[in-house]
CSV table of C-alpha atoms in Angstrom, one decimal:
chain,number,residue,atom,x,y,z
A,5,MET,CA,130.8,79.5,246.4
A,6,ARG,CA,131.8,78.0,249.8
A,7,LEU,CA,133.6,80.0,252.2
A,8,ALA,CA,136.9,78.3,253.6
A,9,PRO,CA,136.4,76.4,256.8
A,10,ASP,CA,138.7,78.8,258.4
A,11,ALA,CA,137.0,82.0,257.0
A,12,LEU,CA,134.0,81.5,258.8
A,13,PRO,CA,135.4,82.3,262.4
A,14,ALA,CA,136.9,85.4,260.9
A,15,LEU,CA,133.7,86.6,259.4
A,16,LEU,CA,131.6,85.8,262.4
A,17,GLU,CA,134.1,87.9,264.5
A,18,LEU,CA,134.1,90.8,261.6
A,19,VAL,CA,130.2,90.8,262.4
A,20,ILE,CA,130.5,90.9,266.4
A,21,VAL,CA,133.2,93.6,266.0
A,22,LEU,CA,130.7,95.9,263.4
A,23,ALA,CA,127.7,95.1,265.8
A,24,VAL,CA,129.5,96.4,268.8
A,25,LEU,CA,130.9,99.2,267.3
A,26,ALA,CA,127.3,100.3,265.9
A,27,MET,CA,126.2,100.0,269.5
A,28,ALA,CA,129.1,102.0,271.1
A,29,LEU,CA,128.5,104.8,268.4
A,30,GLN,CA,124.7,104.5,269.3
A,31,LEU,CA,125.5,105.3,272.9
A,32,LEU,CA,127.6,108.0,272.2
A,33,ARG,CA,125.3,109.7,270.2
A,34,LEU,CA,122.6,109.4,272.9
A,35,ASN,CA,124.7,110.2,275.8
A,36,ALA,CA,127.7,112.2,274.8
A,37,TRP,CA,125.7,115.6,275.4
A,38,ARG,CA,125.1,114.4,278.7
A,39,ALA,CA,128.8,113.6,279.8
A,40,TRP,CA,129.8,116.9,278.3
A,41,LEU,CA,127.1,118.8,280.6
A,42,PHE,CA,128.6,116.9,283.8
A,43,LEU,CA,132.0,117.9,283.1
A,44,PHE,CA,131.0,121.6,281.9
A,45,PRO,CA,127.5,122.6,283.4
A,46,HIS,CA,128.4,126.1,283.2
A,47,GLN,CA,128.0,125.9,279.3
A,48,VAL,CA,123.9,125.6,279.6
A,49,ARG,CA,122.7,128.8,277.8
A,50,LEU,CA,119.4,130.0,278.0
A,51,LEU,CA,118.3,132.1,274.7
A,52,PRO,CA,115.0,133.7,273.8
A,53,GLU,CA,112.7,132.2,271.4
A,54,ALA,CA,110.1,133.9,269.3
A,55,PRO,CA,106.7,133.6,270.9
A,56,SER,CA,104.5,130.8,269.6
A,57,GLU,CA,101.6,128.5,270.7
A,58,PRO,CA,102.8,125.5,272.5
A,59,PRO,CA,102.6,122.1,270.4
A,60,ALA,CA,99.3,120.3,270.5
A,61,PRO,CA,100.6,117.6,273.5
A,62,LEU,CA,101.2,120.4,275.6
A,63,ALA,CA,97.5,121.9,275.0
A,64,ALA,CA,95.9,120.3,277.8
A,65,TRP,CA,98.5,121.5,280.2
A,66,THR,CA,98.6,124.8,279.1
A,67,GLN,CA,94.9,125.1,279.9
A,68,GLN,CA,95.4,123.8,283.3
A,69,LEU,CA,97.9,126.1,284.1
A,70,ARG,CA,95.7,129.1,282.5
A,71,ALA,CA,93.1,127.9,284.7
A,72,LEU,CA,95.4,128.0,288.2
A,73,GLY,CA,95.9,131.8,286.8
A,74,PHE,CA,99.5,131.4,285.0
A,75,VAL,CA,99.9,133.7,281.8
A,76,PRO,CA,102.0,133.2,279.1
A,77,VAL,CA,105.2,135.3,279.1
A,78,GLY,CA,107.1,133.9,275.9
A,79,ALA,CA,109.6,131.1,275.1
A,80,HIS,CA,113.2,129.7,275.6
A,81,VAL,CA,115.6,127.4,274.1
A,82,GLN,CA,118.1,125.7,276.5
A,83,LYS,CA,121.1,124.7,274.8
A,84,SER,CA,124.4,123.4,275.4
A,85,PRO,CA,127.4,122.7,272.9
A,86,LEU,CA,126.5,119.1,271.8
A,87,GLN,CA,122.9,119.5,272.1
A,88,ARG,CA,120.5,121.5,269.9
A,89,GLY,CA,118.0,122.8,272.0
A,90,THR,CA,114.3,122.1,273.0
A,91,PRO,CA,111.8,124.9,273.2
A,92,SER,CA,110.4,125.8,276.4
A,93,TYR,CA,107.1,127.6,276.9
A,94,ASP,CA,107.1,130.0,279.8
A,95,PHE,CA,104.2,131.4,281.9
A,96,ALA,CA,104.0,133.5,285.1
A,97,HIS,CA,101.8,133.9,288.2
A,98,GLN,CA,102.0,137.2,289.9
A,99,GLY,CA,100.0,136.4,292.9
A,100,GLU,CA,102.0,133.1,293.4
A,101,ARG,CA,105.3,134.8,292.2
A,102,THR,CA,106.2,131.9,290.3
A,103,PHE,CA,107.2,131.1,286.8
A,104,ALA,CA,105.9,127.8,285.2
A,105,THR,CA,107.5,126.1,282.2
A,106,LEU,CA,106.3,123.6,279.7
A,107,TYR,CA,108.3,121.7,277.3
A,108,LEU,CA,108.4,118.0,275.6
A,109,SER,CA,111.0,115.4,276.8
A,110,LEU,CA,113.2,113.5,274.6
A,111,ARG,CA,110.1,111.0,274.1
A,112,GLY,CA,107.9,113.5,273.5
A,113,GLN,CA,105.9,113.6,276.8
A,114,PRO,CA,104.9,116.9,278.5
A,115,ARG,CA,107.1,118.0,281.2
A,116,LEU,CA,106.6,120.9,283.8
A,117,TYR,CA,108.4,122.6,286.4
A,118,LEU,CA,108.0,125.7,288.6
A,119,LEU,CA,110.5,128.4,289.4
A,120,THR,CA,110.7,130.9,291.9
A,121,PRO,CA,113.7,133.4,292.2
A,122,LEU,CA,114.8,134.4,295.8
A,123,ALA,CA,116.7,137.3,297.1
A,124,GLY,CA,120.5,137.0,296.8
A,125,GLY,CA,120.3,135.2,293.6
A,126,ASP,CA,119.0,131.9,294.8
A,127,ALA,CA,115.9,130.1,293.4
A,128,VAL,CA,113.4,127.2,294.0
A,129,LEU,CA,112.7,124.7,291.3
A,130,THR,CA,110.1,122.2,291.7
A,131,ASP,CA,110.5,119.6,288.8
A,132,GLY,CA,107.5,117.3,288.0
A,133,ALA,CA,109.7,115.2,286.1
A,134,LEU,CA,111.4,114.4,289.3
A,135,ALA,CA,107.9,113.5,291.0
A,136,THR,CA,106.9,111.3,288.0
A,137,ARG,CA,105.3,108.0,289.4
A,138,GLY,CA,104.4,105.1,287.4
A,139,GLY,CA,105.2,107.0,284.3
A,140,VAL,CA,102.5,109.7,285.0
A,141,ALA,CA,103.4,113.4,285.9
A,142,PRO,CA,101.5,115.2,289.0
A,143,PRO,CA,99.1,117.5,287.4
A,144,PRO,CA,100.0,121.2,287.5
A,145,GLU,CA,97.8,121.8,290.6
A,146,ALA,CA,99.5,119.1,292.6
A,147,LEU,CA,102.8,120.3,291.7
A,148,LEU,CA,102.0,124.2,292.8
A,149,GLN,CA,101.0,123.0,296.0
A,150,THR,CA,104.3,121.3,296.3
A,151,HIS,CA,106.3,124.3,295.0
A,152,ARG,CA,103.9,126.8,297.6
A,153,ALA,CA,105.1,124.3,300.5
A,154,ARG,CA,108.9,124.6,299.6
A,155,LEU,CA,108.4,128.5,299.4
A,156,VAL,CA,107.3,128.9,303.1
A,157,GLY,CA,109.4,131.2,305.0
A,158,LEU,CA,111.5,132.1,302.0
A,159,SER,CA,111.5,135.7,300.1
A,160,PRO,CA,110.6,135.5,296.3
A,161,GLU,CA,112.2,138.4,294.3
A,162,GLY,CA,112.3,139.4,290.7
A,163,GLU,CA,110.3,140.4,287.8
A,164,PHE,CA,107.8,138.0,286.6
A,165,THR,CA,108.0,138.6,283.0
A,166,ALA,CA,109.7,137.0,279.9
A,167,ALA,CA,112.9,139.1,280.6
A,168,GLY,CA,112.7,138.1,284.4
A,169,ARG,CA,112.4,134.5,283.4
A,170,LEU,CA,115.6,134.6,281.3
A,171,VAL,CA,117.2,136.1,284.3
A,172,ALA,CA,116.0,133.6,286.9
A,173,GLY,CA,117.0,130.8,284.6
A,174,ARG,CA,120.3,131.7,284.2
A,175,SER,CA,121.1,132.7,287.6
A,176,TRP,CA,120.1,129.3,288.5
A,177,PHE,CA,122.0,127.4,286.0
A,178,GLN,CA,125.1,129.6,287.2
A,179,GLY,CA,124.4,128.4,290.9
A,180,ARG,CA,122.7,125.4,292.4
A,181,GLY,CA,121.5,124.4,288.9
A,182,GLN,CA,125.0,123.1,288.3
A,183,ARG,CA,124.8,120.7,291.1
A,184,GLU,CA,121.3,119.7,289.3
A,185,ILE,CA,122.5,119.3,286.0
A,186,ARG,CA,125.5,117.0,287.2
A,187,ARG,CA,123.2,114.9,288.9
A,188,GLN,CA,120.8,114.2,286.3
A,189,SER,CA,123.8,113.7,283.8
A,190,VAL,CA,125.7,110.9,285.9
A,191,PRO,CA,123.8,108.1,283.7
A,192,GLY,CA,124.7,109.5,280.5
A,193,LEU,CA,128.4,110.0,281.5
A,194,LEU,CA,128.2,106.2,282.8
A,195,TRP,CA,126.9,105.3,279.5
A,196,THR,CA,129.5,107.5,277.7
A,197,LEU,CA,132.4,105.9,279.6
A,198,VAL,CA,130.8,102.4,278.5
A,199,ALA,CA,130.7,103.0,275.0
A,200,LEU,CA,134.3,104.6,274.8
A,201,ALA,CA,135.4,101.5,276.9
A,202,MET,CA,134.0,99.4,274.2
A,203,VAL,CA,135.6,101.4,271.3
A,204,VAL,CA,139.1,100.9,273.2
A,205,TYR,CA,138.5,97.3,273.7
A,206,LEU,CA,138.0,96.8,269.8
A,207,PHE,CA,140.9,99.0,268.6
A,208,VAL,CA,143.4,98.4,271.4
A,209,GLY,CA,142.6,95.6,273.4
A,210,GLY,CA,140.6,93.1,271.4
A,211,ARG,CA,141.6,90.5,269.0
A,212,THR,CA,142.3,91.8,265.5
A,213,VAL,CA,140.3,90.3,262.7
């Protein structure tokens, strides 16, 4: 059975429309939650998680933190309305007056950041993901040295316990953390706008099949 000559362009156009629509939906699936966080950063929630051992990909990092004097204090989940949330594993160092948090990125790569609450509700956060070079994150010892330098002249404050970690994290997300969330969410916002523009073009501005 042969298609009529005038049916081939219409069939090709239909395939293109479906391919573009699938691409737009995939972009929305991957980035809509980041766009939401850009608009509503205050909706991030930190919830306590039942204590458990970090997964195997974080085992080496856990050992390095223990060697530096960090001890496990619990776990938490960072959630937003469009995101299921990823478990994070918390450690504390009383002498350094610093929390360390391990988690797996969306690509399954180990990530680490250090957090020290300050007097007045502020905090210093040193994120290893931001210092990654060539796809390799700095080791805990190097990140701790950077964090120490950023704390010079400042006054850490708070309890370095599981409860204190939640308080420090929630305080950060209600203050300086909102600016950081928006900064990290800009690419997601842009890709979401691109996806929405593709959908609008298909159904409003594009040619009909």
